[in-house]
């Protein structure tokens, strides 16, 4: 314990005690009311100077430079002070062996009049009490009470010391220590039996102050001195209480400790340099905690309530059990460091930090029930585990960073909401559902954060300077801006994606090794490199669209959820985006935008191109294991786009890639509404045929079928090539449609090579070119031009050939081999045509058109000798060569000069006959009103056997002398008709009977076509060459005759005319031609008198026979073998007054 009164003064005190040792009784000595010098006998009543054993009562103003007594009482009229003379070191010691009771005043005067007091007993103060030194030296406890607590008027010794051998000093009243008081207890203990101590100026040092008040509270207020020159502080002080309240401007030097809870009501700060304070309990800050000149260090073992301003340099959480935090105001200290080794730090409120470096040394910050927010403004939080209390795990923990704050080496657990500008340095881990409400980014260099749960982005995820790496193990909800460098899907079970906004990060990589990635919405990516490492992206129910704008998607299987395979999977690429090493699996896959790919690229399902499909830069291959519909564009991108398609194709757009392969292992179907313009189309099928269900058009395409078959199905009949060529294929008309036409139209220097075309009727249009071998099976009609492609080429026609166009050579020779008949109606000037059929063949020169190219008749090498005959006689004419060989070679055009029959006598007998004829070939459609049944005509007369076997028009008014007859009537025949052909140089009104060049009796079938007597439709009419307008007239025995309103076109064989298509097709229109209903027009019935007028005469004929049955009678107007009202009402009545308009 420190000695504050000099040794010399104490020696004097001891001598005084010894001098008075023989005194038996202690007296009470009073001063006079006048007072005086303590050491003067005149001062005292009885003139006795007090001894150490005397009690003293001071009634006047007494001064001393040395004195002692037992108990000291200063009465209300008295005062005690020091004097300036007589004491070494200016000390005026007063040794009080007992108590001090002050009612007047002790040492109020200024230096050098201070008084130094050493007291063994208690102090009872009721007035000012301000000695220079007051030292407690008693044995046992000493008590100080003061009823005066006003500044400068109460207990305010300048120096308050303790040098007690035992016991403690007790303040058992409130004290206001003013005027630069120094409390120095030399490491002794001060008990506060009441709860309040005020101090103005001065300091408290080397003391332990313990609360002994009933409340257990200690209230200490340190205030600056009256003049504002000094501030009080504590040094090497321990405060012990249930609660220590620090008020005023509370400054401390080192070794300041509070044992118990602390509450700062005003200001707590260090004194002048780096100072440390330790609070072994809770801390409530309702005021200000700050630095003063140097740094304030706070060590806190208990809970913290932060309700004020907190700006000191260093604060440490040093408890060994859980520590709780309650903040109503931000914490703004520069450092908050957790060194708690055993417990957690538990937040019970929002925590806000301003410019604070938080270091939790890998300890845990737990947010309890009702607490859900952490706000960090500036600086950083490191090495911490932040978690949501278990009972609140369903709620969100809000973490908000501002002012360039960041986290480093942190783990957060629970449902976490990131607000503000959340920045991190790795390692950074989130355990739970992470929601980004504002911004998430790395702090500066490339940093990694791992999310062991779901991630919802409602804000911004981005890079800062360097790269932000995110590893996500749960589901993703993307509703904001996402543009960081690299995000990883790293779960070990299925992960789900739900996007309402595009993902714009540089990289999205799937490293999930066990589960799938499941999409629950449209997925949109902007300039993202997506790498799935061969994992699966599943589009679930209600999700059907993938949008990629820029960069690429690689190494993935993209599929539609099993239960939704009937739905569409839409994929839209733009901004030069592309797929690489991808499989897409769905019943229906729609490709939108500029869909680009790098191989391998596979589609499993029906692919529809709505915009553009192309390779990405170099040669690339895509395989479609399913059907393929193009509604957009398929093209090359600089290099070549290769497509392999195993299913059906619907081509409705622009298709011009380098190479497309038909590679299915079963049949494949084609539907084209637009031309195919790809450079190559190849069939690599091992099984099945290719079936066309529409017209097929190709522009500059090389088509290679590798000897596979192209079948034109019902309703499909045309193949159009512009440029390019078709090779190694078999083109066939579907079996059920062999009666239909197969049209092939070539232009733009297109050609066929090594091809077979099979169909009942094959029409060749455009500039049809070929390289051999070229074979046609069926009736071939040339509507434009047939020629070889370049070198000598041979085409074989296994059937008939009708030429309505041109047959010629191109540079080299065009060779034709024909096994059937020829209808020549155009220009025929190729190098050689060989007839090599194995049955009789006919050459029909339509309208006398000659064959000017050289023609060969081949006897088929039946064996020598060979001798050719014409019209039964041996052929011997300069117009031929080879009359004695197996081939008869024409040296002149095939013309009407050589009409007749040719054959060759061979070693095996006579060859087939080749007949040359000429005239017209017609195909006429007409309907009769009487037997019309709504679509066709009834064959009742034929069914009942009433149609005569010979033509019936040999009577008036027709008087046709033709000998047409049959032995039986074909089953579909309705009746006989008489057909006439009229040639005129003027209009139809001039096509009178006098212009008739030919008549023929023919059958009319139930479909409305005029047919030959054997039922065939290729009606040949032997007439001279027609050079003017040709009209056709049709007569029927009880219908009004009709004539074609327009001349027949002589360009085609056969010459086609359809009366049934419109009333205007008949000369005179509706006056002589009737609308039968259903868009069908026909000849008017009701002419029983053969006069080509429907009138009362016809009715009289009907009336006279009404009610009878009929065989083949003209008054059976509806031709049902009954004469009844139906004839009159249904036929005659509606036509009464009508007459034929055929010119007479």
PDB file of C-alpha atoms in Angstrom, residues 472-581:
ATOM      1  CA  UNK A 472     -24.294 -23.995 -56.388  1.00  0.00           C
ATOM      2  CA  UNK A 473     -25.498 -27.322 -55.037  1.00  0.00           C
ATOM      3  CA  UNK A 474     -29.224 -26.658 -54.910  1.00  0.00           C
ATOM      4  CA  UNK A 475     -31.949 -25.211 -57.104  1.00  0.00           C
ATOM      5  CA  UNK A 476     -31.723 -21.869 -58.880  1.00  0.00           C
ATOM      6  CA  UNK A 477     -34.407 -19.216 -59.263  1.00  0.00           C
ATOM      7  CA  UNK A 478     -33.091 -16.525 -61.617  1.00  0.00           C
ATOM      8  CA  UNK A 479     -35.210 -13.362 -61.519  1.00  0.00           C
ATOM      9  CA  UNK A 480     -32.580 -10.642 -61.795  1.00  0.00           C
ATOM     10  CA  UNK A 481     -29.329  -9.741 -63.527  1.00  0.00           C
ATOM     11  CA  UNK A 482     -26.734 -12.530 -63.513  1.00  0.00           C
ATOM     12  CA  UNK A 483     -23.466 -11.712 -65.255  1.00  0.00           C
ATOM     13  CA  UNK A 484     -20.586 -13.111 -63.208  1.00  0.00           C
ATOM     14  CA  UNK A 485     -17.654 -14.957 -64.704  1.00  0.00           C
ATOM     15  CA  UNK A 486     -18.354 -18.549 -63.710  1.00  0.00           C
ATOM     16  CA  UNK A 487     -21.207 -20.435 -62.064  1.00  0.00           C
ATOM     17  CA  UNK A 488     -21.076 -24.163 -61.315  1.00  0.00           C
ATOM     18  CA  UNK A 489     -23.976 -26.551 -60.752  1.00  0.00           C
ATOM     19  CA  UNK A 490     -22.229 -28.819 -58.268  1.00  0.00           C
ATOM     20  CA  UNK A 491     -24.979 -30.701 -56.449  1.00  0.00           C
ATOM     21  CA  UNK A 492     -25.015 -34.444 -55.976  1.00  0.00           C
ATOM     22  CA  UNK A 493     -28.780 -34.829 -56.529  1.00  0.00           C
ATOM     23  CA  UNK A 494     -31.229 -33.303 -59.005  1.00  0.00           C
ATOM     24  CA  UNK A 495     -31.057 -29.516 -59.297  1.00  0.00           C
ATOM     25  CA  UNK A 496     -33.928 -27.375 -60.592  1.00  0.00           C
ATOM     26  CA  UNK A 497     -33.789 -24.151 -62.585  1.00  0.00           C
ATOM     27  CA  UNK A 498     -36.536 -21.529 -62.785  1.00  0.00           C
ATOM     28  CA  UNK A 499     -35.791 -18.385 -64.813  1.00  0.00           C
ATOM     29  CA  UNK A 500     -37.874 -15.257 -65.267  1.00  0.00           C
ATOM     30  CA  UNK A 501     -34.887 -13.237 -66.503  1.00  0.00           C
ATOM     31  CA  UNK A 502     -31.938 -14.213 -68.748  1.00  0.00           C
ATOM     32  CA  UNK A 503     -28.735 -15.639 -67.289  1.00  0.00           C
ATOM     33  CA  UNK A 504     -25.806 -13.546 -68.581  1.00  0.00           C
ATOM     34  CA  UNK A 505     -22.823 -14.998 -66.734  1.00  0.00           C
ATOM     35  CA  UNK A 506     -19.735 -15.809 -68.816  1.00  0.00           C
ATOM     36  CA  UNK A 507     -19.745 -19.503 -67.874  1.00  0.00           C
ATOM     37  CA  UNK A 508     -22.293 -21.952 -66.486  1.00  0.00           C
ATOM     38  CA  UNK A 509     -20.721 -25.339 -65.835  1.00  0.00           C
ATOM     39  CA  UNK A 510     -22.451 -28.443 -64.565  1.00  0.00           C
ATOM     40  CA  UNK A 511     -20.293 -30.580 -62.288  1.00  0.00           C
ATOM     41  CA  UNK A 512     -23.213 -32.477 -60.755  1.00  0.00           C
ATOM     42  CA  UNK A 513     -22.097 -36.109 -60.902  1.00  0.00           C
ATOM     43  CA  UNK A 514     -25.270 -37.835 -59.706  1.00  0.00           C
ATOM     44  CA  UNK A 515     -28.445 -35.883 -60.396  1.00  0.00           C
ATOM     45  CA  UNK A 516     -30.052 -34.181 -63.357  1.00  0.00           C
ATOM     46  CA  UNK A 517     -30.683 -30.507 -63.978  1.00  0.00           C
ATOM     47  CA  UNK A 518     -34.429 -29.929 -64.155  1.00  0.00           C
ATOM     48  CA  UNK A 519     -35.830 -26.828 -65.802  1.00  0.00           C
ATOM     49  CA  UNK A 520     -39.215 -25.557 -64.596  1.00  0.00           C
ATOM     50  CA  UNK A 521     -39.441 -22.489 -66.840  1.00  0.00           C
ATOM     51  CA  UNK A 522     -38.091 -20.945 -69.989  1.00  0.00           C
ATOM     52  CA  UNK A 523     -34.295 -20.743 -69.768  1.00  0.00           C
ATOM     53  CA  UNK A 524     -32.616 -17.748 -71.399  1.00  0.00           C
ATOM     54  CA  UNK A 525     -28.836 -17.225 -71.580  1.00  0.00           C
ATOM     55  CA  UNK A 526     -27.018 -14.143 -72.865  1.00  0.00           C
ATOM     56  CA  UNK A 527     -23.387 -14.603 -73.964  1.00  0.00           C
ATOM     57  CA  UNK A 528     -22.886 -17.590 -71.675  1.00  0.00           C
ATOM     58  CA  UNK A 529     -20.630 -20.601 -72.268  1.00  0.00           C
ATOM     59  CA  UNK A 530     -22.705 -23.490 -70.926  1.00  0.00           C
ATOM     60  CA  UNK A 531     -20.867 -26.762 -70.266  1.00  0.00           C
ATOM     61  CA  UNK A 532     -22.900 -29.649 -68.860  1.00  0.00           C
ATOM     62  CA  UNK A 533     -20.103 -32.245 -68.909  1.00  0.00           C
ATOM     63  CA  UNK A 534     -22.445 -34.794 -70.503  1.00  0.00           C
ATOM     64  CA  UNK A 535     -25.133 -34.403 -67.844  1.00  0.00           C
ATOM     65  CA  UNK A 536     -28.853 -34.059 -68.541  1.00  0.00           C
ATOM     66  CA  UNK A 537     -31.025 -30.937 -68.667  1.00  0.00           C
ATOM     67  CA  UNK A 538     -34.677 -31.965 -68.278  1.00  0.00           C
ATOM     68  CA  UNK A 539     -37.503 -29.599 -69.185  1.00  0.00           C
ATOM     69  CA  UNK A 540     -40.353 -30.419 -66.800  1.00  0.00           C
ATOM     70  CA  UNK A 541     -44.095 -29.978 -67.193  1.00  0.00           C
ATOM     71  CA  UNK A 542     -44.922 -26.424 -68.189  1.00  0.00           C
ATOM     72  CA  UNK A 543     -41.359 -25.627 -69.262  1.00  0.00           C
ATOM     73  CA  UNK A 544     -40.582 -25.831 -72.951  1.00  0.00           C
ATOM     74  CA  UNK A 545     -38.119 -23.153 -74.078  1.00  0.00           C
ATOM     75  CA  UNK A 546     -34.339 -22.743 -74.112  1.00  0.00           C
ATOM     76  CA  UNK A 547     -33.003 -19.392 -75.368  1.00  0.00           C
ATOM     77  CA  UNK A 548     -29.283 -18.897 -75.959  1.00  0.00           C
ATOM     78  CA  UNK A 549     -28.056 -15.493 -77.132  1.00  0.00           C
ATOM     79  CA  UNK A 550     -24.339 -15.574 -77.873  1.00  0.00           C
ATOM     80  CA  UNK A 551     -21.559 -18.062 -77.004  1.00  0.00           C
ATOM     81  CA  UNK A 552     -22.383 -21.760 -76.807  1.00  0.00           C
ATOM     82  CA  UNK A 553     -23.855 -24.772 -74.976  1.00  0.00           C
ATOM     83  CA  UNK A 554     -21.792 -27.945 -74.962  1.00  0.00           C
ATOM     84  CA  UNK A 555     -21.692 -31.547 -73.740  1.00  0.00           C
ATOM     85  CA  UNK A 556     -25.276 -32.021 -72.630  1.00  0.00           C
ATOM     86  CA  UNK A 557     -28.385 -34.097 -73.051  1.00  0.00           C
ATOM     87  CA  UNK A 558     -31.436 -31.821 -73.245  1.00  0.00           C
ATOM     88  CA  UNK A 559     -34.700 -33.674 -72.837  1.00  0.00           C
ATOM     89  CA  UNK A 560     -38.389 -33.177 -72.248  1.00  0.00           C
ATOM     90  CA  UNK A 561     -39.773 -34.729 -69.049  1.00  0.00           C
ATOM     91  CA  UNK A 562     -41.267 -38.173 -69.647  1.00  0.00           C
ATOM     92  CA  UNK A 563     -44.817 -37.150 -68.908  1.00  0.00           C
ATOM     93  CA  UNK A 564     -44.549 -34.195 -71.266  1.00  0.00           C
ATOM     94  CA  UNK A 565     -42.894 -35.767 -74.312  1.00  0.00           C
ATOM     95  CA  UNK A 566     -45.990 -34.955 -76.326  1.00  0.00           C
ATOM     96  CA  UNK A 567     -45.277 -31.272 -75.769  1.00  0.00           C
ATOM     97  CA  UNK A 568     -42.824 -29.022 -77.550  1.00  0.00           C
ATOM     98  CA  UNK A 569     -39.252 -28.273 -76.578  1.00  0.00           C
ATOM     99  CA  UNK A 570     -38.404 -24.878 -78.056  1.00  0.00           C
ATOM    100  CA  UNK A 571     -34.789 -23.884 -78.579  1.00  0.00           C
ATOM    101  CA  UNK A 572     -33.963 -20.345 -79.712  1.00  0.00           C
ATOM    102  CA  UNK A 573     -30.397 -19.278 -80.536  1.00  0.00           C
ATOM    103  CA  UNK A 574     -29.179 -15.835 -81.550  1.00  0.00           C
ATOM    104  CA  UNK A 575     -26.121 -13.598 -81.384  1.00  0.00           C
ATOM    105  CA  UNK A 576     -23.887 -16.237 -83.075  1.00  0.00           C
ATOM    106  CA  UNK A 577     -24.706 -18.760 -80.333  1.00  0.00           C
ATOM    107  CA  UNK A 578     -24.197 -22.446 -81.049  1.00  0.00           C
ATOM    108  CA  UNK A 579     -24.503 -25.946 -79.585  1.00  0.00           C
ATOM    109  CA  UNK A 580     -21.594 -28.371 -79.391  1.00  0.00           C
ATOM    110  CA  UNK A 581     -21.699 -32.071 -78.526  1.00  0.00           C
TER     111      UNK A 581
END
